JSON list of C-alpha atoms in Angstrom, two decimals:
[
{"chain": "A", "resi": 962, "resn": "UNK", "atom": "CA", "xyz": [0.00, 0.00, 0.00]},
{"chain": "A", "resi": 963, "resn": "UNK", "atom": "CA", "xyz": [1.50, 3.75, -1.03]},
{"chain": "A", "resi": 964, "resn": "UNK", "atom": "CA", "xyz": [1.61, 6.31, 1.31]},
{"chain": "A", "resi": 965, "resn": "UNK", "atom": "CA", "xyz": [-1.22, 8.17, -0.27]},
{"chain": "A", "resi": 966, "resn": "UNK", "atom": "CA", "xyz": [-2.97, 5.39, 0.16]},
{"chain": "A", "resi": 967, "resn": "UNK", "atom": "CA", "xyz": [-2.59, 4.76, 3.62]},
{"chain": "A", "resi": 968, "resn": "UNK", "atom": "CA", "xyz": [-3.03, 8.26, 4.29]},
{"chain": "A", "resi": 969, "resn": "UNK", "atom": "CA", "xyz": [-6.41, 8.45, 1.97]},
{"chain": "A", "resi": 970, "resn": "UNK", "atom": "CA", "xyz": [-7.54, 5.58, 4.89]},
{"chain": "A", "resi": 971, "resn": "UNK", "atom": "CA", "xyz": [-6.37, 7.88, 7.62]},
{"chain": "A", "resi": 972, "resn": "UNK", "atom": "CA", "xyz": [-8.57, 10.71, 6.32]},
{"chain": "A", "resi": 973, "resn": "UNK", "atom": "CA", "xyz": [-11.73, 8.62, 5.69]},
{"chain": "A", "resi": 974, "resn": "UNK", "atom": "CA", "xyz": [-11.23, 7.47, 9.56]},
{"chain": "A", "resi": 975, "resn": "UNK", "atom": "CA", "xyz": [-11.46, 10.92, 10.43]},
{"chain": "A", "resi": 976, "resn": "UNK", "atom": "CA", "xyz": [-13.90, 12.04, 8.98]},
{"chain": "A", "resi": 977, "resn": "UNK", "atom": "CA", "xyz": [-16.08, 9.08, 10.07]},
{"chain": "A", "resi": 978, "resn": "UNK", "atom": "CA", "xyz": [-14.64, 9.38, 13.66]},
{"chain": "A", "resi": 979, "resn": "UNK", "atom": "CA", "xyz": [-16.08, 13.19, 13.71]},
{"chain": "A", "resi": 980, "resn": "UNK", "atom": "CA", "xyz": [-19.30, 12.30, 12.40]},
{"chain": "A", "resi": 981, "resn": "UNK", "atom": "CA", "xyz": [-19.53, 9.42, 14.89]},
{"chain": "A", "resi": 982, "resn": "UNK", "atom": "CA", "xyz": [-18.84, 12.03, 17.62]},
{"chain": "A", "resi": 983, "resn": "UNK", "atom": "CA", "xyz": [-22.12, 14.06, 16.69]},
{"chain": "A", "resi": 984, "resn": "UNK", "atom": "CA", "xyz": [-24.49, 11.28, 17.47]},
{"chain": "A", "resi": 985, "resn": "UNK", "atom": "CA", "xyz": [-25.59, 11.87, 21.26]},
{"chain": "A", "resi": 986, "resn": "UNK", "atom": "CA", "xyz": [-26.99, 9.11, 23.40]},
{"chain": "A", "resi": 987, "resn": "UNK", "atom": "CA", "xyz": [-30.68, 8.82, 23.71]},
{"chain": "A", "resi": 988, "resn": "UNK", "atom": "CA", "xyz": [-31.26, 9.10, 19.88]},
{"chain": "A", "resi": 989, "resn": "UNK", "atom": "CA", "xyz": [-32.10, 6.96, 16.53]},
{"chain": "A", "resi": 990, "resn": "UNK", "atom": "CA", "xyz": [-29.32, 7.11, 13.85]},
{"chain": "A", "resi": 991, "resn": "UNK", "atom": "CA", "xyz": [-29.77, 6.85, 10.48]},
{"chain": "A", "resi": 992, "resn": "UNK", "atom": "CA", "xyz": [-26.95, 4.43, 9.44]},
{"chain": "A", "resi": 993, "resn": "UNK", "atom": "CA", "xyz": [-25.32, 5.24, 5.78]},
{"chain": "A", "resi": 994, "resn": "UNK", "atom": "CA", "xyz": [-23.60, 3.05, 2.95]},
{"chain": "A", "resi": 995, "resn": "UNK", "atom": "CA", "xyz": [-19.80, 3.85, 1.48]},
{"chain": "A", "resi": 996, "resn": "UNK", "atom": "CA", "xyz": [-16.52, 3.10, 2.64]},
{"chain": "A", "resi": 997, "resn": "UNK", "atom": "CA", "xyz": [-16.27, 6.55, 4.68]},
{"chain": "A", "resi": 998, "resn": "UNK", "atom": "CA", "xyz": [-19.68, 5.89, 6.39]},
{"chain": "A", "resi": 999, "resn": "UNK", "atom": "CA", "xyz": [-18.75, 2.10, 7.38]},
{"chain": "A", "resi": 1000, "resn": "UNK", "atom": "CA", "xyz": [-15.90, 3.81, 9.48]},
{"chain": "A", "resi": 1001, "resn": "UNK", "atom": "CA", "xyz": [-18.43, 6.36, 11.01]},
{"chain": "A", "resi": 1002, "resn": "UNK", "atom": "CA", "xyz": [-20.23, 2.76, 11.88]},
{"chain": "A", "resi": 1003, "resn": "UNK", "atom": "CA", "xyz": [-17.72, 1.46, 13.14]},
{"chain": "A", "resi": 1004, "resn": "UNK", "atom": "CA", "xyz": [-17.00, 4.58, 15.09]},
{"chain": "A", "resi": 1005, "resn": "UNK", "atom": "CA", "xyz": [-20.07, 4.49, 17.20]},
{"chain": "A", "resi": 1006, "resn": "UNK", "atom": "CA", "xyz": [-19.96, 1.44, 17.78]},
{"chain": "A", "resi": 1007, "resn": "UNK", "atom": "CA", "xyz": [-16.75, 1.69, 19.53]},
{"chain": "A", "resi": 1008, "resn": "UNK", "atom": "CA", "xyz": [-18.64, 4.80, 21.42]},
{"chain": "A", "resi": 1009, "resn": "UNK", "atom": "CA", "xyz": [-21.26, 2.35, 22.51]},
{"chain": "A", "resi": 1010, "resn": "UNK", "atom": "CA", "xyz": [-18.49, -0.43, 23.73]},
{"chain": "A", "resi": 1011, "resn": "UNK", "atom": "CA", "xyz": [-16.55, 2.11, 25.90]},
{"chain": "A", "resi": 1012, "resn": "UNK", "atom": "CA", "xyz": [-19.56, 3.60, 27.84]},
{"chain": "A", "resi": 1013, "resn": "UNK", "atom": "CA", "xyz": [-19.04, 7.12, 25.89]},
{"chain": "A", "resi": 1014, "resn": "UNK", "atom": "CA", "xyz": [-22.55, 6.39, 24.26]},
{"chain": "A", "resi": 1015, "resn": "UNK", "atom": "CA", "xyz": [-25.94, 4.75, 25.41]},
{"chain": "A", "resi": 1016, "resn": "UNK", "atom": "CA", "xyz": [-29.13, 3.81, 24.44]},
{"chain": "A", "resi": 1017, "resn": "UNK", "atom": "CA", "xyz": [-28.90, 4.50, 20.70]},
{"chain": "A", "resi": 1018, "resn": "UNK", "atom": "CA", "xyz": [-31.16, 2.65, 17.68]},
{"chain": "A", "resi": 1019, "resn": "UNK", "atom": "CA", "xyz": [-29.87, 2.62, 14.10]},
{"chain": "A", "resi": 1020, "resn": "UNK", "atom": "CA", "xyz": [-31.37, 2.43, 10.93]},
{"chain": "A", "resi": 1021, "resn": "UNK", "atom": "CA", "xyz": [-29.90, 1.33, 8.01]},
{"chain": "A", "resi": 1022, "resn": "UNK", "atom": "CA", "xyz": [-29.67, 2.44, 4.49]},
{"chain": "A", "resi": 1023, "resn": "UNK", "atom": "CA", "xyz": [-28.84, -0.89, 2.81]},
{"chain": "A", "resi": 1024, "resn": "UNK", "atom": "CA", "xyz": [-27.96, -4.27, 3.43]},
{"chain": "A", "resi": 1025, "resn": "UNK", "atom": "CA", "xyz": [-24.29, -3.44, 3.98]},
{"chain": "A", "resi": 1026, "resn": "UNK", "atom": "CA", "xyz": [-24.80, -1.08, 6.82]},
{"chain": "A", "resi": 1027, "resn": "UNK", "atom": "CA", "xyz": [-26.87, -4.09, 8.33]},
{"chain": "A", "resi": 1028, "resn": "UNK", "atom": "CA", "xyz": [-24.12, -6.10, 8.63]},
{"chain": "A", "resi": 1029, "resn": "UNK", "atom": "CA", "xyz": [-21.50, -3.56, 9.76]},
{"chain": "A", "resi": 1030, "resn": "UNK", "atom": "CA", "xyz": [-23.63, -2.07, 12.41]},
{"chain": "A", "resi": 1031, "resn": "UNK", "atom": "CA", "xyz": [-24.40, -5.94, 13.60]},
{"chain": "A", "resi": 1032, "resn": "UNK", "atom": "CA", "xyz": [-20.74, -6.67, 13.40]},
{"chain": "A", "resi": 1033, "resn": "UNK", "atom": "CA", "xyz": [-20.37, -3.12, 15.76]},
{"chain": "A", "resi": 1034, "resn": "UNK", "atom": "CA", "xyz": [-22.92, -4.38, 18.23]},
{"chain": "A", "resi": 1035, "resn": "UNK", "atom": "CA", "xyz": [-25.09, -1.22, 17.38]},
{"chain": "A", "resi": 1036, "resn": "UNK", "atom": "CA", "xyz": [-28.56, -2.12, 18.18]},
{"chain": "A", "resi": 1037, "resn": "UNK", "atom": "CA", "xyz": [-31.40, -2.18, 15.45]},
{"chain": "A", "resi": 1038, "resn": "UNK", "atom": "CA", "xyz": [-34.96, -0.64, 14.43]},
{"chain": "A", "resi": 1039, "resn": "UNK", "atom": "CA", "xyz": [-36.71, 0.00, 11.50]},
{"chain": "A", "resi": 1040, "resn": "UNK", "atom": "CA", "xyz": [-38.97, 3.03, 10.28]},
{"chain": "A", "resi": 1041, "resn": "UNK", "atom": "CA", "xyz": [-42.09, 0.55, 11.01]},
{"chain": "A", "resi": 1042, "resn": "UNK", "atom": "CA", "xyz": [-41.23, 1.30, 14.85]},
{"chain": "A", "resi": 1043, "resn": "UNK", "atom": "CA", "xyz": [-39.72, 4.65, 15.12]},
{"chain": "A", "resi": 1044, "resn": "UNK", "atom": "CA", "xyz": [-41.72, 8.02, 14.33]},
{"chain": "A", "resi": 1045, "resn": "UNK", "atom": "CA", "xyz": [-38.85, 10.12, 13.80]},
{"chain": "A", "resi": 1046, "resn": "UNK", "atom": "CA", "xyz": [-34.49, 10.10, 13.51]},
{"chain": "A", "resi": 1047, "resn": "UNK", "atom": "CA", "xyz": [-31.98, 12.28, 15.14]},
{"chain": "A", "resi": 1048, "resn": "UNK", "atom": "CA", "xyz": [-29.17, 12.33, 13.60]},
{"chain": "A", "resi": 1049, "resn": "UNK", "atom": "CA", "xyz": [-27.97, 10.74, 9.80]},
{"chain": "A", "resi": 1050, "resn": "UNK", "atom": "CA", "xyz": [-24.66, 9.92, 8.50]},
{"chain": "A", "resi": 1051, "resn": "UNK", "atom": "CA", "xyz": [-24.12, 9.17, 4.92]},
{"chain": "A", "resi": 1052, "resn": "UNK", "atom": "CA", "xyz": [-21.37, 9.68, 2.23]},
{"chain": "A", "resi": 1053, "resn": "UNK", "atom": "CA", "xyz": [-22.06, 11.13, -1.44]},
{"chain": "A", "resi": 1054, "resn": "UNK", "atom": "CA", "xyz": [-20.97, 10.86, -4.54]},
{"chain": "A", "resi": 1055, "resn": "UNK", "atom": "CA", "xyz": [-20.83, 14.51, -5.30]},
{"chain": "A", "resi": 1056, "resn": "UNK", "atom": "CA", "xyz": [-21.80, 18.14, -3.86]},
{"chain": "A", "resi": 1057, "resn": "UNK", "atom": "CA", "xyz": [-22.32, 21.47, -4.93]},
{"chain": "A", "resi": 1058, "resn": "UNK", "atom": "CA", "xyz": [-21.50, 24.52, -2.93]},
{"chain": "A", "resi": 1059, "resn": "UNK", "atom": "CA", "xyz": [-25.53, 24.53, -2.20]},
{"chain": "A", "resi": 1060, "resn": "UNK", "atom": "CA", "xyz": [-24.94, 21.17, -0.28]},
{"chain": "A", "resi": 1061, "resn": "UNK", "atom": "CA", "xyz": [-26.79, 19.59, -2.68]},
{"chain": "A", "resi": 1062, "resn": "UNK", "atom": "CA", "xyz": [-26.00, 15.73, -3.52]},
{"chain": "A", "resi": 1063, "resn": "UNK", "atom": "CA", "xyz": [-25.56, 13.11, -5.93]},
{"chain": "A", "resi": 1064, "resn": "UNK", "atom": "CA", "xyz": [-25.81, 9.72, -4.60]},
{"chain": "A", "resi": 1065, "resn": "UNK", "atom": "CA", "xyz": [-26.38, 6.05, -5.42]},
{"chain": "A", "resi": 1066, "resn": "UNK", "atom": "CA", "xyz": [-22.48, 4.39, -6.70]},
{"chain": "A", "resi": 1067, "resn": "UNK", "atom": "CA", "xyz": [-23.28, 2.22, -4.07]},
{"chain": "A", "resi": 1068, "resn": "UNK", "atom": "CA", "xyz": [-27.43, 1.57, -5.47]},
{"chain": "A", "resi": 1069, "resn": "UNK", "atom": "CA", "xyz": [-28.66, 2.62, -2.21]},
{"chain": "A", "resi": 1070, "resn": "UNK", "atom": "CA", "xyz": [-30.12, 5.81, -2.86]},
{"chain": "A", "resi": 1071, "resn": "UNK", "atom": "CA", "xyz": [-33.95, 5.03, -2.50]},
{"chain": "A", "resi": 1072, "resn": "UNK", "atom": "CA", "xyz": [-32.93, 3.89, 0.93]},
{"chain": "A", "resi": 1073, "resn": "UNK", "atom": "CA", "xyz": [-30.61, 6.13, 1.72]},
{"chain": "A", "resi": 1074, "resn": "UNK", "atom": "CA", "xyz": [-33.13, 9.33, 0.26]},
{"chain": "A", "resi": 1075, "resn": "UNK", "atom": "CA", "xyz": [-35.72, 7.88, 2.97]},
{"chain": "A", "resi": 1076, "resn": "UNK", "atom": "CA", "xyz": [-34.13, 7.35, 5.80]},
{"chain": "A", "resi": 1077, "resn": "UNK", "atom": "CA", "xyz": [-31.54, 11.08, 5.34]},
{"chain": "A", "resi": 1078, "resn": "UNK", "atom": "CA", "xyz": [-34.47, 13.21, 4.34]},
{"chain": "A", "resi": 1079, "resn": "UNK", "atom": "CA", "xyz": [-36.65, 12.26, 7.57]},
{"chain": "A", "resi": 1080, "resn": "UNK", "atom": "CA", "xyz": [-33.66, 13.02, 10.23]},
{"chain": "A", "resi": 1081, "resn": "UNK", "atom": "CA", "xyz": [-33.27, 16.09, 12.00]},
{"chain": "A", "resi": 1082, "resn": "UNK", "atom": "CA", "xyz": [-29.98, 16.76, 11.34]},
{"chain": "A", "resi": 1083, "resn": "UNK", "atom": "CA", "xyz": [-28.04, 14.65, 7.56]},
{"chain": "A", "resi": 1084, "resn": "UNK", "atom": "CA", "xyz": [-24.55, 14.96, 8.05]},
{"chain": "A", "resi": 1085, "resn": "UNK", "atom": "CA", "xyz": [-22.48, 13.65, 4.94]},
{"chain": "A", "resi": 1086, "resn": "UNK", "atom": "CA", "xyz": [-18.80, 12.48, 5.17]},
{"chain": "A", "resi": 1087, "resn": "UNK", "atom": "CA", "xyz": [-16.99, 13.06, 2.18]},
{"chain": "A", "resi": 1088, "resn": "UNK", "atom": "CA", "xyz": [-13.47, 13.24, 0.68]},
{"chain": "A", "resi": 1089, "resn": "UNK", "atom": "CA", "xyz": [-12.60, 16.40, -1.15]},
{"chain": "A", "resi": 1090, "resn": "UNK", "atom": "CA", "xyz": [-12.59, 14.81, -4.74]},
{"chain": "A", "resi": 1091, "resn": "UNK", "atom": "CA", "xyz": [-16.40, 14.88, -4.23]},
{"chain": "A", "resi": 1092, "resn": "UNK", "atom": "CA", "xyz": [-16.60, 18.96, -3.85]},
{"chain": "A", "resi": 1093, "resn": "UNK", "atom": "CA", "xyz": [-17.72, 19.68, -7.78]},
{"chain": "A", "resi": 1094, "resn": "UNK", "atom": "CA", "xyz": [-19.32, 23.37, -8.79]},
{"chain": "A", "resi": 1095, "resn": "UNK", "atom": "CA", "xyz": [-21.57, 21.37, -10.60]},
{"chain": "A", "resi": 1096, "resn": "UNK", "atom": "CA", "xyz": [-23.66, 18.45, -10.16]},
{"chain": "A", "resi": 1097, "resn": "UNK", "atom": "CA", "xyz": [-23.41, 15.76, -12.84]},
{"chain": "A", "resi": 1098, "resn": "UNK", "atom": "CA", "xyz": [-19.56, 17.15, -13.67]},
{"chain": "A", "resi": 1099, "resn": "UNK", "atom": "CA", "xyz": [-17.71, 13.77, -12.28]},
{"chain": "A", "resi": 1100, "resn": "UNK", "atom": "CA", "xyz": [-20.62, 11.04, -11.62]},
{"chain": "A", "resi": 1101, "resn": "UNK", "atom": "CA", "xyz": [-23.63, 9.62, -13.60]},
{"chain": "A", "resi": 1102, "resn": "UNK", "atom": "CA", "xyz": [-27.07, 10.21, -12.23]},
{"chain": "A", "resi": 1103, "resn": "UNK", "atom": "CA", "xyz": [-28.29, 6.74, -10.78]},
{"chain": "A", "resi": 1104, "resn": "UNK", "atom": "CA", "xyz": [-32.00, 5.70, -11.56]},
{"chain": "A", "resi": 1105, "resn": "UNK", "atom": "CA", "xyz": [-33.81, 3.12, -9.59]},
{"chain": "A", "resi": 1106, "resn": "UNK", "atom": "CA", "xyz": [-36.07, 1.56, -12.07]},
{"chain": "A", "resi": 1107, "resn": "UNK", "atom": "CA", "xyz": [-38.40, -1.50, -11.50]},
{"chain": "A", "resi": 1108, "resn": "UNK", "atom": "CA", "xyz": [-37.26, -3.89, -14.26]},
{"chain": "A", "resi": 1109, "resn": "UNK", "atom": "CA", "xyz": [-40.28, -4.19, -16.89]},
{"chain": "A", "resi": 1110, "resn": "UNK", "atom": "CA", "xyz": [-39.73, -0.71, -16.85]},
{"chain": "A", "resi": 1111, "resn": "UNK", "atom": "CA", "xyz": [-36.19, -0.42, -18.27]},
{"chain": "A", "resi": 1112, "resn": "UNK", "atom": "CA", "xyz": [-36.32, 0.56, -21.76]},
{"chain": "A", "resi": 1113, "resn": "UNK", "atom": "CA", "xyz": [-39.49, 3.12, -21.50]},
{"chain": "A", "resi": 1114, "resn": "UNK", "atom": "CA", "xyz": [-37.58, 4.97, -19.12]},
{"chain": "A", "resi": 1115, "resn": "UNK", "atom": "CA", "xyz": [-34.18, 4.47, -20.72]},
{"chain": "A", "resi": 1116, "resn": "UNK", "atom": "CA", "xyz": [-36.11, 6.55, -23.71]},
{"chain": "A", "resi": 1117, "resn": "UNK", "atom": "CA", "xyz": [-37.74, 9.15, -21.50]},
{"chain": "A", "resi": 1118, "resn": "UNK", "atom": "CA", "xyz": [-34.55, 10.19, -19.78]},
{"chain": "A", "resi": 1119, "resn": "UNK", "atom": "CA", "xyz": [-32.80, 10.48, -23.53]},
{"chain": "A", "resi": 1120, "resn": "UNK", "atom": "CA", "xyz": [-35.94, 12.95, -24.14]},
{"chain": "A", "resi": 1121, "resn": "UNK", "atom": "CA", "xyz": [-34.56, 15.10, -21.29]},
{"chain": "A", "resi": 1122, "resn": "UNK", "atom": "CA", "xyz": [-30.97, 15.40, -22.45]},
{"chain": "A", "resi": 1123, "resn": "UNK", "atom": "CA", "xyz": [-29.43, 12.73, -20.76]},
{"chain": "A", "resi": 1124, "resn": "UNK", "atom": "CA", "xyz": [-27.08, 9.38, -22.14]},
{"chain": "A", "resi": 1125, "resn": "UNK", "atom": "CA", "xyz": [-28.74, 6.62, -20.02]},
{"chain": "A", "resi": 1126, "resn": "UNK", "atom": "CA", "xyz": [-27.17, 2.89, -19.51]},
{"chain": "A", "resi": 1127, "resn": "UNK", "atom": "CA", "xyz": [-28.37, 0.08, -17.66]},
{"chain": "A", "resi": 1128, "resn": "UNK", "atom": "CA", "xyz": [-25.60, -0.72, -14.51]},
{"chain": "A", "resi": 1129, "resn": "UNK", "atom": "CA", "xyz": [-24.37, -4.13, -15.08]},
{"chain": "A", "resi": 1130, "resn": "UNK", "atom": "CA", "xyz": [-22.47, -6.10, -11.96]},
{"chain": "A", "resi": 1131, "resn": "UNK", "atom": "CA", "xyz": [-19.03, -6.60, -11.32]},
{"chain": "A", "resi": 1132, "resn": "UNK", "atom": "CA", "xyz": [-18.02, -10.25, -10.85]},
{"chain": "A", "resi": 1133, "resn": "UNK", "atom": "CA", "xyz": [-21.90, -10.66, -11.24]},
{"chain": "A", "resi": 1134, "resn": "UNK", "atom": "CA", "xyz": [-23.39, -11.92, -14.62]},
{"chain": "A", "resi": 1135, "resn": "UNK", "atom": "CA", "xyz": [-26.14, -9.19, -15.38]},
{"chain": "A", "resi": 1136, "resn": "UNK", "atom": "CA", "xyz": [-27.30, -5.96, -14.25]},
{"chain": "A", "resi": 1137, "resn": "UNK", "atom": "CA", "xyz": [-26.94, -4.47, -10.77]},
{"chain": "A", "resi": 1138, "resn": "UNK", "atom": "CA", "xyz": [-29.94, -5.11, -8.65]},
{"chain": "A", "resi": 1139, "resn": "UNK", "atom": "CA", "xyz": [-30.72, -3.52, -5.90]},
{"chain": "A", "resi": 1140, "resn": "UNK", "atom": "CA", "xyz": [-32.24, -4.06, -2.37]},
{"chain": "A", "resi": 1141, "resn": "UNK", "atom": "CA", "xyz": [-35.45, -3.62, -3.24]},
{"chain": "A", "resi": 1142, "resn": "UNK", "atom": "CA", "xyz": [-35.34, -6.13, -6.43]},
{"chain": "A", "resi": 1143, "resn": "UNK", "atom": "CA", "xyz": [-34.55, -3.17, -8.82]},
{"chain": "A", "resi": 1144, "resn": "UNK", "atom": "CA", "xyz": [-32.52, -2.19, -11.54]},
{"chain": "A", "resi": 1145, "resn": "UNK", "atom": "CA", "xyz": [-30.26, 0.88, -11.90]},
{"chain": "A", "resi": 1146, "resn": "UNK", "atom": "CA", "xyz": [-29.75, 3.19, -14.94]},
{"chain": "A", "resi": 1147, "resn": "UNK", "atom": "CA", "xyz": [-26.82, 5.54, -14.85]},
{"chain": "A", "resi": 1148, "resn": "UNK", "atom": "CA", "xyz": [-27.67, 8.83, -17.18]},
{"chain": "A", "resi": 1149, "resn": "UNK", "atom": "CA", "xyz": [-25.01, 11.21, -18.04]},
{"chain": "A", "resi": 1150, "resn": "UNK", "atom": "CA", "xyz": [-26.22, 14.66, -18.15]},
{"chain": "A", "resi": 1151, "resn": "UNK", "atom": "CA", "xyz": [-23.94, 17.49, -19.74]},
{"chain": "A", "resi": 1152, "resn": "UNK", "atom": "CA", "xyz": [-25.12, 19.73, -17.29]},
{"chain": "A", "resi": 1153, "resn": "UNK", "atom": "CA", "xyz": [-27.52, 19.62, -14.43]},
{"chain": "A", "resi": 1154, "resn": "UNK", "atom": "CA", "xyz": [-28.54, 22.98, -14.28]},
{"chain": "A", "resi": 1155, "resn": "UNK", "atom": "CA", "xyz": [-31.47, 23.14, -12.09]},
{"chain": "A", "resi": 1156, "resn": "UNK", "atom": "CA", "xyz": [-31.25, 19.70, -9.90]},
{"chain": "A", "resi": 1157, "resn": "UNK", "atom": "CA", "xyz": [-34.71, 20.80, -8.20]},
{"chain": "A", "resi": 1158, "resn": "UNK", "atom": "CA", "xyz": [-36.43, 20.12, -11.36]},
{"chain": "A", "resi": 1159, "resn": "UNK", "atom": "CA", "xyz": [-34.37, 17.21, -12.35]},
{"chain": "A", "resi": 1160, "resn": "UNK", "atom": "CA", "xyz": [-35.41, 15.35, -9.32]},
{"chain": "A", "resi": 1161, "resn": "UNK", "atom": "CA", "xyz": [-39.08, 16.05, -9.78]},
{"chain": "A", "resi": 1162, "resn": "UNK", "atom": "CA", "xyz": [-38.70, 15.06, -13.13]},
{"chain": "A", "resi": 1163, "resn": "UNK", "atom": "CA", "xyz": [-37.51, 12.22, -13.46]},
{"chain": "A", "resi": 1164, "resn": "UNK", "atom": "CA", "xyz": [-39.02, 10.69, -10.40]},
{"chain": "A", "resi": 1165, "resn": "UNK", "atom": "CA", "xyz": [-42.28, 11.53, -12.17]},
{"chain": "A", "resi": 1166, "resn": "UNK", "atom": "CA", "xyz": [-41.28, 9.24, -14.89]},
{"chain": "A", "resi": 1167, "resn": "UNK", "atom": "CA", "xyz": [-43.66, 5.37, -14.16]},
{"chain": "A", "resi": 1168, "resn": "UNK", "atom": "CA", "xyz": [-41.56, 2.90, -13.54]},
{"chain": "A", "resi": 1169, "resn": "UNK", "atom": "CA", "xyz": [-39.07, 4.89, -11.82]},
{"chain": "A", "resi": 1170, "resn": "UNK", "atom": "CA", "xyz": [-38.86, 4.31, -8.03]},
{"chain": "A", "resi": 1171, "resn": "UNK", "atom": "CA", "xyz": [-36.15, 7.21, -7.21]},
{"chain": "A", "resi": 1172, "resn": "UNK", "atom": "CA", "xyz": [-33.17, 9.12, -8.31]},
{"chain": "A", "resi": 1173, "resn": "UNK", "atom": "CA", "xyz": [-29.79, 9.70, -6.77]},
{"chain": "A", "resi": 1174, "resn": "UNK", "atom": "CA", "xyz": [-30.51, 13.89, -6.14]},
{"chain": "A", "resi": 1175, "resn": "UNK", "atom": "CA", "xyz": [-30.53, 14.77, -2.99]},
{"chain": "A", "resi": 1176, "resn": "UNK", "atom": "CA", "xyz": [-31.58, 18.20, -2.95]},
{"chain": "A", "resi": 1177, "resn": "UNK", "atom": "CA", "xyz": [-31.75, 20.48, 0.23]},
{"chain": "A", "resi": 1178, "resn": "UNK", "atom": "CA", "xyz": [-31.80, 17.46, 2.34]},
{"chain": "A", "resi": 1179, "resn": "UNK", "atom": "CA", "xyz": [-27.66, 18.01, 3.65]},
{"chain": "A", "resi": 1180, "resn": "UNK", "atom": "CA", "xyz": [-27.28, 19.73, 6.92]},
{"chain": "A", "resi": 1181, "resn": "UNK", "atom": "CA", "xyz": [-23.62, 19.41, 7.30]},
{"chain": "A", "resi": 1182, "resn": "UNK", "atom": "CA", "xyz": [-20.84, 18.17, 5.03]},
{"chain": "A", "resi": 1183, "resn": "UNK", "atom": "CA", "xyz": [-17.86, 17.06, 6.50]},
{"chain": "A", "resi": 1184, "resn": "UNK", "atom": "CA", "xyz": [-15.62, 16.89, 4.00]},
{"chain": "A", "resi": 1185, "resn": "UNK", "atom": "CA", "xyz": [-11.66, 14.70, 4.81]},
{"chain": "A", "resi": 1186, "resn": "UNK", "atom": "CA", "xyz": [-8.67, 16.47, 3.26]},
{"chain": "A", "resi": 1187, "resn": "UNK", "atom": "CA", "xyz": [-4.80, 15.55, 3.11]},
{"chain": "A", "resi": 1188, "resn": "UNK", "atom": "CA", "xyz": [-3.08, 18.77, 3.40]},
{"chain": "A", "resi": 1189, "resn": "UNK", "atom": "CA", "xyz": [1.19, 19.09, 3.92]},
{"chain": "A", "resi": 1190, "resn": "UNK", "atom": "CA", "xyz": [0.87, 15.20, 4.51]},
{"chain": "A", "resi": 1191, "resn": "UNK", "atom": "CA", "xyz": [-1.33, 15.34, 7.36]},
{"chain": "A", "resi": 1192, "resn": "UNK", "atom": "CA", "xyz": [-5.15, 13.86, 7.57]},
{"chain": "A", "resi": 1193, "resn": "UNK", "atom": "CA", "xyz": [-7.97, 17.02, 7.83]},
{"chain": "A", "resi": 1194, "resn": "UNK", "atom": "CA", "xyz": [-11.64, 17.38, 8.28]},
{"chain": "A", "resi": 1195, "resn": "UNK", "atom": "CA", "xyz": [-13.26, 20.56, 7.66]},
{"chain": "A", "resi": 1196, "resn": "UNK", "atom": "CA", "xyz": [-16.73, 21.27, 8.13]},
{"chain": "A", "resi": 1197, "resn": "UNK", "atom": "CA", "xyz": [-18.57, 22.67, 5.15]}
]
């Protein structure tokens, strides 16, 4: 492993070890998907072990989080039981200066969109390569799609400007499906001007279930930084 390396592993620690450290006992935590997020997991857990923290419920995004927050010993709830959530942590694959988000490399963004829009307070950990002016400059848009509905939809999105294709697996013959039994389209837009709109939009479109906009739903980015060598986390 290169020394950027290691230190790009430093700096994701941090920045899930002060997200961790925002989540106050007594609360429900939404419970995020993403390599930075699964340290934040692993974070409170470690909170919970040493006394620091008590009495906290998480939820989980996806079925990943689910199995790091049962390897942490973090107890479990779902939105069946719980009318509200305190406190979310989840990563992104992009944000604007307006905080707003792209999300969904990992397919969890239906999820994720649920459980971060109903808490309180949505803190995202991020690494700096994710700052962009504009959404849509670095990542594709991810579109959860049920599956009869993959080719209508495929055309509707090239209506609105975009290059949609269907996510096919890694090591995985096939598509990508997610959680939920779905598929996922990834559309590159030239520019996402208005991301408001865009969500609306194409969420309007039958057949799809949800997008991967997140739009006015951040509270706090926390974004991880190597600067002179050193691991930093600024808050943004």
């Amino acid at each position: 492993m290169s020394v950027t390396s290691d230190l790009t592993v430093i700096m994701k620690q941090e920045v899930g070890k002060a997200a961790a450290a925002k989540v106050k006992s007594d609360s429900v935590v939404g419970l995020g998907t993403g390599s930075t997020t699964a340290y934040a997991i692993e974070y409170i857990g470690e909170r919970l072990r040493s006394g620091d923290l008590k009495n906290i419920v998480g939820i989980t995004t996806s079925f990943q989080g689910e199995v790091l927050a049962r390897k942490y010993n973090i107890p479990l709830t779902t939105l069946d039981v719980v009318d509200h959530i305190d406190i979310a942590i989840d990563g992104a694959d992009e944000v604007d200066p307006q905080k707003n988000l792209i999300k969904g490399g990992g397919a969890a963004h239906t999820q994720e969109k649920l459980v971060d829009s109903l808490a309180a307070q949505f803190i995202v950990v991020v690494d700096s390569n994710k700052l962009v002016d504009k959404l849509g400059s670095t990542f594709l848009l991810p579109v959860e799609v049920i599956p009869k509905a993959v080719m209508p939809v495929m055309r509707r999105l090239e209506q609105l400007g975009g290059k949609p294709e269907l996510r096919m697996g890694i090591r995985k013959a096939g598509p990508v499906v997610t959680d939920q039994g779905n598929l996922v389209i990834d559309v590159k837009f030239d520019s996402i001007d208005d991301p408001a709109t865009l969500e609306m939009t194409i969420n309007n479109i039958p057949g799809v279930l949800e997008n991967g906009l997140f739009v006015g739903v951040a509270d706090l980015i926390l974004v991880g930084e190597i600067i002179d060598g050193k691991a930093v986390v600024r808050e943004f």
